[in-house]
Amino acid sequence: MDPRRKMPAKAPPPNERRDWLSLMARSAPDRLARVLPDLPDHDLLRAPETGNVMVQGRVSATGAPFNIAEMTVTRCSVVLSCGTVGHGHVQGRSRSHARRAAVIDALMQTGAAATLTPQLRAMEAEAQAATTERAAKAAATRVEFFTLQRGEDT
Amino acid sequence: MYVAVKGGERAIANAHAWLAEERRGDPAEPLLSVAQIREQMALAVNRVMAEGSLYDPDLAALAIRQARGDLIEAVFLIRAYRTTLPRLGSSVPVDTGAMAVDRRVSATFKDLPGGQVLGPTFDYTHRLLDFAEAAAMDPAPLGTPGPARVPHVTAILDRDGLIEPVAPDDTPAPDLTREPLELPASRALRLQALARGDEGFLLSLAYSTQRGYGRTHAFVGELRIGRVPVEMEIPELGFAIQIGEIELSECETVNQFKGSRTEPAQFTRGYGLVLGQSERKAIAVSLVDRALRWQELGEDDSGAPAQDAEFVLSHCDNIQATGFLEHIKLPHYVDFQAELELVRRLRQEANEAAS
């Protein structure tokens, strides 16, 4: 085994790691690049690879699973010089984006998390604001029914 | 019999050069960018993604430009491209109840939790061409968002036992892209085939059921369009993460059912789920899905095309259809020579017999 691949001193809680990985997966490449413009030294454990993922739904929303269609996903795994391993999965076909996500995933398990976390939080807040704005536009198109007064009632 | 014939290389190369020129059109006009097509021709992009069976708006936009706007040709490009990609895995089934809805309407209940949300719809527009410059527009008004999770309308009927229940089922999904279509096809396999089927074909079939060819008395219980997160288990992590977000259109119909000896009268369901904002197709799929369920629900086979699973599933794919249809324009010189010989011989024999 590669001696550099030792476990980090303290593993982050899986739910936090899931959150930052999910956030990066949905992010735009140029937005994530603003979080970490220059990548620190790292080696590729798995070179960036674009593939497809079969997306499943369920019959009548809650029944048996069925295949809807595929989507493009790019993944990459890296190891930092300190031995921390990172995995990146991003929607779409950008290899540099997947590589950056993997490096950030590794860095978030190290002391660098202190500086990266506020930046990822800011990115998450932007994504949340965009979702909220869309929901607000939808809400403005909600129908308010009113009953017309009928002639015989007057 | 197939006989290799050579020749035509120069003609083909020149034809492709001319195609490139025609595709570009008048060079005095600016070239369309992929982003312009993705943003301003979004419903064409959605259709190419749905029928190409691959969610990637930039790729679909590129394909539309390369295909000069011929959407079936664009779908062909996407289908060809996807074969070059390795399969990284399968998602966890998406939860459409967690959809961030842009649009959600029901034709069965006026007042329902979450309300009737029209979204960016063509409905109620006057269908008058607008010659005015659309550049300067007011921003869309903002309202107060409701609860994030919008319940499915059919759950209301389900609660009272008025609609057929949907049993929890974790049978692994069959995959058309891995195994050729086999009949009889499960509902899961049918829904995959319909999700990637040709919108025009499905529209006409669904319309035929409304006109009486396999009538199912459908109401749109609910139509919802919006974005859902897609999750996948990552083996090296040991847990599931979101790998992206896709836009889906979902339609569930509520259909009449008289009941049988074993079951009380209740409503039944038709279901359609397709990529992108494609509500016409989602409605069509749910009508065709319901028509195909006649056997399972103990209904009569009226001989209608929409009830014939083999007919529907074998002909709904426009890439298969166009491949077979268009191949007859390619050289069939030897086949035709054989037929020509045969006709000449038959005529000669007839002449000799007459004389």
Tab-separated table of N, CA, C and O in Angstrom, chain A residues 23 31-32 34-37 113-126:
chain	number	residue	atom	x	y	z
A	23	LEU	N	-23.013	19.296	-2.861
A	23	LEU	CA	-22.977	20.702	-3.282
A	23	LEU	C	-22.051	20.876	-4.492
A	23	LEU	O	-22.411	21.530	-5.479
A	31	ARG	N	-17.822	28.407	-11.007
A	31	ARG	CA	-18.120	28.835	-9.634
A	31	ARG	C	-17.227	28.096	-8.642
A	31	ARG	O	-16.693	28.689	-7.697
A	32	LEU	N	-17.055	26.793	-8.855
A	32	LEU	CA	-16.191	26.027	-7.946
A	32	LEU	C	-14.741	26.471	-8.105
A	32	LEU	O	-13.978	26.475	-7.127
A	34	ARG	N	-13.735	29.372	-8.405
A	34	ARG	CA	-13.521	30.568	-7.570
A	34	ARG	C	-13.247	30.179	-6.125
A	34	ARG	O	-12.612	30.928	-5.384
A	35	VAL	N	-13.720	28.999	-5.711
A	35	VAL	CA	-13.456	28.526	-4.345
A	35	VAL	C	-11.986	28.151	-4.190
A	35	VAL	O	-11.365	28.413	-3.157
A	36	LEU	N	-11.448	27.526	-5.226
A	36	LEU	CA	-10.044	27.082	-5.169
A	36	LEU	C	-9.440	27.205	-6.571
A	36	LEU	O	-9.429	26.246	-7.335
A	37	PRO	N	-8.936	28.416	-6.895
A	37	PRO	CA	-8.451	28.622	-8.267
A	37	PRO	C	-7.239	27.742	-8.590
A	37	PRO	O	-7.156	27.171	-9.675
A	113	ALA	N	-9.780	22.806	5.814
A	113	ALA	CA	-11.238	22.930	5.904
A	113	ALA	C	-11.642	24.264	6.518
A	113	ALA	O	-12.671	24.844	6.152
A	114	ALA	N	-10.809	24.766	7.437
A	114	ALA	CA	-11.149	26.018	8.124
A	114	ALA	C	-11.312	27.177	7.143
A	114	ALA	O	-12.204	28.012	7.305
A	115	THR	N	-10.474	27.215	6.106
A	115	THR	CA	-10.588	28.312	5.140
A	115	THR	C	-11.581	27.980	4.028
A	115	THR	O	-12.224	28.872	3.475
A	116	LEU	N	-11.709	26.685	3.701
A	116	LEU	CA	-12.599	26.306	2.591
A	116	LEU	C	-14.073	26.321	2.994
A	116	LEU	O	-14.943	26.662	2.184
A	117	THR	N	-14.350	25.948	4.246
A	117	THR	CA	-15.746	25.818	4.669
A	117	THR	C	-16.565	27.094	4.440
A	117	THR	O	-17.653	27.028	3.845
A	118	PRO	N	-16.070	28.277	4.862
A	118	PRO	CA	-16.879	29.486	4.618
A	118	PRO	C	-17.134	29.721	3.132
A	118	PRO	O	-18.216	30.192	2.744
A	119	GLN	N	-16.155	29.361	2.302
A	119	GLN	CA	-16.338	29.565	0.854
A	119	GLN	C	-17.394	28.626	0.298
A	119	GLN	O	-18.197	29.014	-0.563
A	120	LEU	N	-17.376	27.374	0.766
A	120	LEU	CA	-18.395	26.432	0.304
A	120	LEU	C	-19.768	26.840	0.822
A	120	LEU	O	-20.774	26.712	0.126
A	121	ARG	N	-19.794	27.348	2.065
A	121	ARG	CA	-21.074	27.823	2.628
A	121	ARG	C	-21.642	28.956	1.768
A	121	ARG	O	-22.847	29.016	1.523
A	122	ALA	N	-20.747	29.844	1.326
A	122	ALA	CA	-21.191	30.971	0.494
A	122	ALA	C	-21.763	30.453	-0.823
A	122	ALA	O	-22.798	30.929	-1.309
A	123	MET	N	-21.097	29.445	-1.378
A	123	MET	CA	-21.566	28.858	-2.635
A	123	MET	C	-22.928	28.191	-2.427
A	123	MET	O	-23.822	28.300	-3.272
A	124	GLU	N	-23.081	27.542	-1.285
A	124	GLU	CA	-24.347	26.886	-0.965
A	124	GLU	C	-25.465	27.921	-0.806
A	124	GLU	O	-26.582	27.717	-1.285
A	125	ALA	N	-25.114	29.039	-0.161
A	125	ALA	CA	-26.115	30.100	0.043
A	125	ALA	C	-26.591	30.651	-1.297
A	125	ALA	O	-27.781	30.918	-1.491
A	126	GLU	N	-25.652	30.809	-2.241
A	126	GLU	CA	-26.033	31.286	-3.580
A	126	GLU	C	-26.978	30.305	-4.264
A	126	GLU	O	-27.969	30.704	-4.873
